CSV table of C-alpha atoms and ligand atoms in Angstrom, one decimal:
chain,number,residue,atom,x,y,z
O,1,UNK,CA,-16.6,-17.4,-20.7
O,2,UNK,CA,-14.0,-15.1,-20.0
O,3,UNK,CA,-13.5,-14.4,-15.9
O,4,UNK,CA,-14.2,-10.8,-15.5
O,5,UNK,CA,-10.9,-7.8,-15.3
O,6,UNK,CA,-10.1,-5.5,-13.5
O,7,UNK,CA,-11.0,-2.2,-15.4
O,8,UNK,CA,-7.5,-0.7,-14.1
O,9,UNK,CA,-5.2,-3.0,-14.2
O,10,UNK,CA,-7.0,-5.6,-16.4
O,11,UNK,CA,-6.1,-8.5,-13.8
O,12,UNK,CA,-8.8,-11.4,-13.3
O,13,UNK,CA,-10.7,-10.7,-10.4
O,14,UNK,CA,-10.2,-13.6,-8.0
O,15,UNK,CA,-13.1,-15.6,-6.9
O,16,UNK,CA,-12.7,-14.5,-2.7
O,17,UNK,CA,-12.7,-17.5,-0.4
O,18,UNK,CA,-10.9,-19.0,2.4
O,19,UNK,CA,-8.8,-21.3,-0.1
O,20,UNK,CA,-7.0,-17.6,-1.1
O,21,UNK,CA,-3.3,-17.9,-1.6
O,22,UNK,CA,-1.0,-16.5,0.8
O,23,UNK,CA,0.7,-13.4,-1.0
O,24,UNK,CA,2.9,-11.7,1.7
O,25,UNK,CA,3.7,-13.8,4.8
O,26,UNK,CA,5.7,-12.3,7.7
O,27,UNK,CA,7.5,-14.8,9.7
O,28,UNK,CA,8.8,-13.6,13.1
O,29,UNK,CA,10.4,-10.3,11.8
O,30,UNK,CA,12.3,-8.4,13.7
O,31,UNK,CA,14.0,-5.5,12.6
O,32,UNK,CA,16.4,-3.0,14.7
O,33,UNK,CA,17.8,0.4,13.7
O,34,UNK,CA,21.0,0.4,16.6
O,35,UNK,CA,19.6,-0.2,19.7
O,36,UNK,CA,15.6,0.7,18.7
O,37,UNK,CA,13.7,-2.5,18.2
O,38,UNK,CA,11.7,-1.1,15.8
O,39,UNK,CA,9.6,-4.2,13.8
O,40,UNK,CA,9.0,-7.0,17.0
O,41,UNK,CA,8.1,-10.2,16.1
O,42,UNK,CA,5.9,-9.8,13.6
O,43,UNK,CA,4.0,-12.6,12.1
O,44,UNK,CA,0.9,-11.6,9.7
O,45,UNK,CA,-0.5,-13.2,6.1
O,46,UNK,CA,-2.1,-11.1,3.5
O,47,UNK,CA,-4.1,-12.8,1.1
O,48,UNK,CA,-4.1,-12.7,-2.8
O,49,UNK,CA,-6.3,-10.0,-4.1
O,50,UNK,CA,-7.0,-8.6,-0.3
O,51,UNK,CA,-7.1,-5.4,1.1
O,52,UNK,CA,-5.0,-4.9,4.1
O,53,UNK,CA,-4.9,-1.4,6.3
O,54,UNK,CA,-2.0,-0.6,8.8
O,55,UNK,CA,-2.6,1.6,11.5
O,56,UNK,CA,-1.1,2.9,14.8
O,57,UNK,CA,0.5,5.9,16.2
O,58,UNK,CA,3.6,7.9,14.5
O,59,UNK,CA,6.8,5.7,14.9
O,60,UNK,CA,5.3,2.9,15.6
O,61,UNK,CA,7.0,1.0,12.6
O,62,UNK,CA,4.5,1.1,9.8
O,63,UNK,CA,6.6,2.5,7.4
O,64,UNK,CA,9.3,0.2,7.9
O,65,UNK,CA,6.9,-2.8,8.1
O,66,UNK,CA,5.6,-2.5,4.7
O,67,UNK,CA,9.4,-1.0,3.2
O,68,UNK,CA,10.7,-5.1,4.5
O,69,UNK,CA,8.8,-6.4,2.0
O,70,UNK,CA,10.5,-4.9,-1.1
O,71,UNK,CA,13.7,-4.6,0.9
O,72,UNK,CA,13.9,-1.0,0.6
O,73,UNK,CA,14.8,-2.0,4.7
O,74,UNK,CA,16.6,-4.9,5.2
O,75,UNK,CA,15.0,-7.0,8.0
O,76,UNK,CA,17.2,-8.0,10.9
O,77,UNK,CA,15.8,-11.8,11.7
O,78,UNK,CA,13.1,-13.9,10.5
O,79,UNK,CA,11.4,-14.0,7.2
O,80,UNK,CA,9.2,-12.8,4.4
O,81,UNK,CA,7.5,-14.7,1.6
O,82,UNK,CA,5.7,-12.8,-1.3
O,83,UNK,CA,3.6,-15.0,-3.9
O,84,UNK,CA,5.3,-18.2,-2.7
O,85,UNK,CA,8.9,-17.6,-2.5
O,86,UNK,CA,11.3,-16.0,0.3
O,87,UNK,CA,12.7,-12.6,-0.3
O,88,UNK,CA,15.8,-14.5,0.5
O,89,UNK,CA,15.5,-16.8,-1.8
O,90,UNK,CA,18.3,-16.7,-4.5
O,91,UNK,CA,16.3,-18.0,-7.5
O,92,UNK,CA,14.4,-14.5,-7.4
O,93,UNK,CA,17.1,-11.4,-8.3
O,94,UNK,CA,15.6,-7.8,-5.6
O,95,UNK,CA,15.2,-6.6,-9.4
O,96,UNK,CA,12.1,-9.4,-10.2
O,97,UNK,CA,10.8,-9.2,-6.4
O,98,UNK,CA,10.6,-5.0,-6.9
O,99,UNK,CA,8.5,-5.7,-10.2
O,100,UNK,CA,6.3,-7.5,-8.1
O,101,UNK,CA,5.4,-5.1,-5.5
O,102,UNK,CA,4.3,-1.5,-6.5
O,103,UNK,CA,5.1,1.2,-3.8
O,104,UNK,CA,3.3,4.6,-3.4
O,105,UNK,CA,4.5,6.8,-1.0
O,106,UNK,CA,3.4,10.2,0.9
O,107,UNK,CA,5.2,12.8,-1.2
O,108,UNK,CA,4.4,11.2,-4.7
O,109,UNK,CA,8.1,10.7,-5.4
O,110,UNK,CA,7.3,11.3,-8.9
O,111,UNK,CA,10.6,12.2,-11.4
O,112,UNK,CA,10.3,16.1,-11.8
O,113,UNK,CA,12.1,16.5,-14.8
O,114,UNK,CA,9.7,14.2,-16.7
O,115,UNK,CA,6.7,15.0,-18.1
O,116,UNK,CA,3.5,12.4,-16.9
O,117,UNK,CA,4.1,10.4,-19.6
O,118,UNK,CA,7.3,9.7,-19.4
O,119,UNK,CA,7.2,9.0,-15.6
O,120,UNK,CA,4.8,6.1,-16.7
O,121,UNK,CA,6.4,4.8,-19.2
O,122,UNK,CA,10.3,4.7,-17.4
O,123,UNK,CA,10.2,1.3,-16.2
O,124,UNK,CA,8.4,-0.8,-18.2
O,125,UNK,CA,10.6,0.6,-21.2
O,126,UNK,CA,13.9,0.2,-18.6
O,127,UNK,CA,13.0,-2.8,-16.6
O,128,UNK,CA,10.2,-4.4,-19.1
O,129,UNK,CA,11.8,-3.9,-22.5
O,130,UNK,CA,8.4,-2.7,-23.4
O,131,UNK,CA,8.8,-0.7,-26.6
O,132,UNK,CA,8.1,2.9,-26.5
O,133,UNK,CA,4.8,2.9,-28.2
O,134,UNK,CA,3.5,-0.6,-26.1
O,135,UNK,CA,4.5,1.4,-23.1
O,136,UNK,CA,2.9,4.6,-24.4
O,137,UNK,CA,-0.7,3.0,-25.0
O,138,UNK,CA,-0.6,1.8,-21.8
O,139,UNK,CA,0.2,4.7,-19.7
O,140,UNK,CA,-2.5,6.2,-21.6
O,141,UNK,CA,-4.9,3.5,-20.6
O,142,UNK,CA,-3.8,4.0,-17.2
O,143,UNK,CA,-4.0,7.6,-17.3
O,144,UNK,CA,-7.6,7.2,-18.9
O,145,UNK,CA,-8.7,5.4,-15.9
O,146,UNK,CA,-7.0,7.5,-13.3
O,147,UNK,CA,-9.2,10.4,-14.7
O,148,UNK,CA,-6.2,12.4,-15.9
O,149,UNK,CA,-5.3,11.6,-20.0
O,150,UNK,CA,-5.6,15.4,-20.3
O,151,UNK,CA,-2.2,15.8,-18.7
O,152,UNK,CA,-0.1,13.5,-20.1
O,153,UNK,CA,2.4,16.4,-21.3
O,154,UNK,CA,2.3,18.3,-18.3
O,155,UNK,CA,5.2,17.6,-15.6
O,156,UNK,CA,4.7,17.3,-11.8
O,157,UNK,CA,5.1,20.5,-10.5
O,158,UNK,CA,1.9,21.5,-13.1
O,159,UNK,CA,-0.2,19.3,-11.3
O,160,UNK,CA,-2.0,19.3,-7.5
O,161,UNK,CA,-1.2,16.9,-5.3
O,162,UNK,CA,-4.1,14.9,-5.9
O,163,UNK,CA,-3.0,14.6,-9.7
O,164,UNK,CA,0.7,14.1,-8.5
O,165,UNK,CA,-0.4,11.0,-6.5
O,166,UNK,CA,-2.9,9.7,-9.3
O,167,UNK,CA,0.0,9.3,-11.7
O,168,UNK,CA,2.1,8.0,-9.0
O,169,UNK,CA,-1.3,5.6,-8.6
O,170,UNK,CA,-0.8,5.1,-12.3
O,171,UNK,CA,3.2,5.0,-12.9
O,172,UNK,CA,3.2,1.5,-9.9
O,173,UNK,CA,0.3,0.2,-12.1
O,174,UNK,CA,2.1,0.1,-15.4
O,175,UNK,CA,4.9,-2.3,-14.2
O,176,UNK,CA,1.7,-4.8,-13.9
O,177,UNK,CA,2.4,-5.8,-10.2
O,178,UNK,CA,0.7,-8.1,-7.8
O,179,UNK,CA,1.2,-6.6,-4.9
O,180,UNK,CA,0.4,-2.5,-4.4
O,181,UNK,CA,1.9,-0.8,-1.3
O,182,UNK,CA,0.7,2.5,0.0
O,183,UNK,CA,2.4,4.4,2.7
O,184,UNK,CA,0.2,7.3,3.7
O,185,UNK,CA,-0.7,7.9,-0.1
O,186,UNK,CA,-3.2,11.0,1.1
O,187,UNK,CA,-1.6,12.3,3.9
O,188,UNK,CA,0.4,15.2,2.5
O,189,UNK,CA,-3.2,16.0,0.7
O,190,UNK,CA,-5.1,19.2,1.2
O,191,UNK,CA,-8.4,17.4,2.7
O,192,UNK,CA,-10.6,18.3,-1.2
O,193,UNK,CA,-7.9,16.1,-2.6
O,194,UNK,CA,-7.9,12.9,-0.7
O,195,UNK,CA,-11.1,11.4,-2.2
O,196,UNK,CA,-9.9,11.5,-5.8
O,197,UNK,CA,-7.7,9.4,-4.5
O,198,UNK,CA,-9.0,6.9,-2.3
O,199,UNK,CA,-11.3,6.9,-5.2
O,200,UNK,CA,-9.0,5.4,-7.5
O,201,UNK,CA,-7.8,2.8,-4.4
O,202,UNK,CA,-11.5,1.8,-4.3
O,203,UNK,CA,-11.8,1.4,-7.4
O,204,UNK,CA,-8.6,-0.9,-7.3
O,205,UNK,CA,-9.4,-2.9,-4.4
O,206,UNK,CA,-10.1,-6.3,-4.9
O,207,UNK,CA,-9.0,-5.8,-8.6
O,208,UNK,CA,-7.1,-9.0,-8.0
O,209,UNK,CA,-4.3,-6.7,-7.2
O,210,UNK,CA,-3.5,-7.2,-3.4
O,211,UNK,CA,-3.0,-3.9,-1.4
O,212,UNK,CA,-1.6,-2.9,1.9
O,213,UNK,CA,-2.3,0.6,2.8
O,214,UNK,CA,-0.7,2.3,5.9
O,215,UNK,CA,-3.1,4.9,6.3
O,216,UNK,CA,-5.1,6.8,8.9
O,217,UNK,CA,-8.2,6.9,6.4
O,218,UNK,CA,-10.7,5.2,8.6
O,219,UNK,CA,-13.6,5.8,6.4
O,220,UNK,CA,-11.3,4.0,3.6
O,221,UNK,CA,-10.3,1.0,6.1
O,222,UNK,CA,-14.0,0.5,6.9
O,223,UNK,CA,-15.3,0.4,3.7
O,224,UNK,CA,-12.4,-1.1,1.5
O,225,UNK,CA,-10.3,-3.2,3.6
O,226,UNK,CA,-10.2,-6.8,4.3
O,227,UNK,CA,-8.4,-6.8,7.6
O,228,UNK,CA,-7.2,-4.0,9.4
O,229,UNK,CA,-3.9,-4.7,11.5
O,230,UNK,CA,-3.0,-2.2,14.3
O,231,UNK,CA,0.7,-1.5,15.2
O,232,UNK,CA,2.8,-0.1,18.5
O,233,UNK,CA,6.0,0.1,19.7
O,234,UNK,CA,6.8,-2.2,17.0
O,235,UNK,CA,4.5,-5.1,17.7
O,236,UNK,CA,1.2,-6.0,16.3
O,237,UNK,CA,-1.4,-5.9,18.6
O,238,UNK,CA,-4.9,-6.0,17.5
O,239,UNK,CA,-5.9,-7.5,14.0
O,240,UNK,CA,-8.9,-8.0,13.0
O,241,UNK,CA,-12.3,-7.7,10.3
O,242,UNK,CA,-12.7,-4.0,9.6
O,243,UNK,CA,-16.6,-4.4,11.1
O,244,UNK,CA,-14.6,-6.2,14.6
O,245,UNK,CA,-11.7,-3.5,14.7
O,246,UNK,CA,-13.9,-0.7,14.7
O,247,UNK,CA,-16.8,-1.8,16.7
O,248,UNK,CA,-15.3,-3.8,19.0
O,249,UNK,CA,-11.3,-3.2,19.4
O,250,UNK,CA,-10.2,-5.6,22.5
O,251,UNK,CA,-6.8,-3.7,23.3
O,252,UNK,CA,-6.6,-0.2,25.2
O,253,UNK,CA,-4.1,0.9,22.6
O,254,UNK,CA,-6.7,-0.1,19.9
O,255,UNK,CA,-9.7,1.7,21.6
O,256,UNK,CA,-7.5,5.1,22.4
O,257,UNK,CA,-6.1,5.4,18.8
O,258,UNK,CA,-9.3,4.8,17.6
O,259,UNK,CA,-11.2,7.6,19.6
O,260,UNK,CA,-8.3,10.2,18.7
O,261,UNK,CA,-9.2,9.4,15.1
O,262,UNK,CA,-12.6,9.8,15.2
O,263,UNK,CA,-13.3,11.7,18.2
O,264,UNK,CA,-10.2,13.8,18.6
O,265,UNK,CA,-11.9,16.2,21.1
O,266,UNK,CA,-13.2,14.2,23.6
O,267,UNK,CA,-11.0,11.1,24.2
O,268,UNK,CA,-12.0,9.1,27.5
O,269,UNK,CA,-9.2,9.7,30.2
O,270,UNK,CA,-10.1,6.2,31.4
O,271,UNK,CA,-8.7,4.7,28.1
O,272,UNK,CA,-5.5,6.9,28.4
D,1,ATP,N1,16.5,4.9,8.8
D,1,ATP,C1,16.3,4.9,10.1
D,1,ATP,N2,17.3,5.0,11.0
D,1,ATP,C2,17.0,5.0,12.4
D,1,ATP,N3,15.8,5.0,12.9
D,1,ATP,C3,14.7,5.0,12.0
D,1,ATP,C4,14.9,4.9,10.6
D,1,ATP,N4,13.7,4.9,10.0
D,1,ATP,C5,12.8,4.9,11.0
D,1,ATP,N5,13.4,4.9,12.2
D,1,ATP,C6,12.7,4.9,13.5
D,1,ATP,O1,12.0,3.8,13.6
D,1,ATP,C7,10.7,4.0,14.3
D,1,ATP,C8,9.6,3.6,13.3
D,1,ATP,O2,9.6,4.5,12.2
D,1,ATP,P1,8.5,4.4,11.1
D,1,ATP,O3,8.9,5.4,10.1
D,1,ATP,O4,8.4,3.0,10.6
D,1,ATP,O5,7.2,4.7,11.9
D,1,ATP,P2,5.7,5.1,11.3
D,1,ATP,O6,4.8,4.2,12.1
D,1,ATP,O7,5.7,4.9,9.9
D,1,ATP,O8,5.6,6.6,11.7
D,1,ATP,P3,4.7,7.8,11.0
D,1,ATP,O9,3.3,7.5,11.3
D,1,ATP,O10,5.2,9.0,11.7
D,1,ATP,O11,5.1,7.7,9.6
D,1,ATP,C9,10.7,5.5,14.6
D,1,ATP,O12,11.1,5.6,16.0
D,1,ATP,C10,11.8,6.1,13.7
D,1,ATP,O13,12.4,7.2,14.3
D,2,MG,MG1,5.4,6.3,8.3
């Protein structure tokens, strides 16, 4: 018998167990713009197929913890393996390690001047040497399952921001990767458009396709992730189970962040 696929991106769901492969491993990262130590230290493994959510205050080095891994920031010591090789390691060009990781970012960063379609289809015809109509049927399929084939003609600025960041859902699925970073993907959402598309991050969680999400979407991390790994200053300082971070955070950090977020009015001054 066939194992069973993902309905998005039609990868075998992996069987979840401890024997998991290691899919991104930070080794002792640092990273330092100037004289800001800004990634400190870091040392964390994500799992094949798992759901990882990054969370902490603004600047605490999120964004540039998950940009490391497809280089889009070089790191300044130490080392990062994704799906068994170093980023450093010269047998892999940056071009085959960036079709390996799909990014999705806050503002959508989709290609105004193409239509839905054609911001789909870009890169596997570019970087795949897909042919037009292979590339075609499959943004199609894609767009099927994000819930939007009725605007494959339309271009970005024709579509909310909930649509926007569906395609650009859709657009990091069609180069096939196995790894799916999210950097705030709901955050410049009106609030009626996040759940479309934590929708469509639930429905692609544990896929097989492995996904860490920097978010502040508690309700999402609770429910979706695997682990949830809290950042500040640049350091990691609590990681744990979803079900352990949120009912039983050990740092102070941990336990004020989380009140803000779900409590915003009435945080305890004896955690500040
Ligand atoms: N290209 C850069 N040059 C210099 N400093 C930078 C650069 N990018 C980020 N920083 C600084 O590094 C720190 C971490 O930034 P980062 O964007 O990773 O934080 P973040 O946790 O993602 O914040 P936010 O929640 O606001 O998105 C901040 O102090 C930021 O000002
Ligand atoms: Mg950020």
């Amino acid at each position: 018998m066939q194992p069973p696929r993902c309905h998005i991106c039609k990868m075998i769901k992996p069987k979840f167990s401890d024997k998991l492969q290691k899919m991104i491993e930070f080794k002792q990262v640092n990273k330092h713009f100037g004289s800001l130590h800004v990634l400190q230290n870091i040392n964390l493994t994500v799992k094949e197929g798992e759901v990882t959510v990054i969370c902490g205050p603004s600047g605490s080095g999120k964004s540039t913890l998950i940009r490391t891994i497809n280089q889009l920031e070089a790191i300044s010591a130490g080392d990062i393996w994704v799906d068994g090789k170093s980023i450093f390691d010269p047998t892999r060009s940056l071009n085959a390690l960036r079709k390996e990781i799909g990014f999705v970012f806050q503002q959508f960063n989709l290609y105004p001047h193409l239509s839905v379609l054609e911001n789909i289809t870009l890169a596997p015809r570019k970087l795949n040497n897909l042919s037009a109509a292979a590339a075609e049927t499959k943004a199609l399929e894609l767009l099927e399952q994000v819930g939007l084939s009725d605007k494959r003609h339309q271009y970005p600025a024709q579509l909310s921001g909930g649509q926007q960041q569906r395609v650009a859902i859709a657009r990091a699925l069609a180069m096939e990767p196995r790894v799916l970073l999210f950097d705030e993907p709901t955050s410049a959402l009106d609030p009626e458009m996040i759940g479309e598309v934590l929708s469509v991050m639930k429905k692609l969680a544990h896929s097989g396709i492995t996904m860490m999400v920097v978010t502040h979407e508690m309700g999402f991390a609770r429910e979706v992730s695997d682990q949830v790994v809290f950042i500040d200053h640049g350091q990691i300082i609590e990681q744990a189970d979803p079900h352990t971070f949120f009912h039983n955070p050990q740092h102070p950090r941990a336990k004020q962040f989380l009140q803000q977020l779900l409590n915003p009015l009435h945080v305890q001054e004896v955690l500040l």
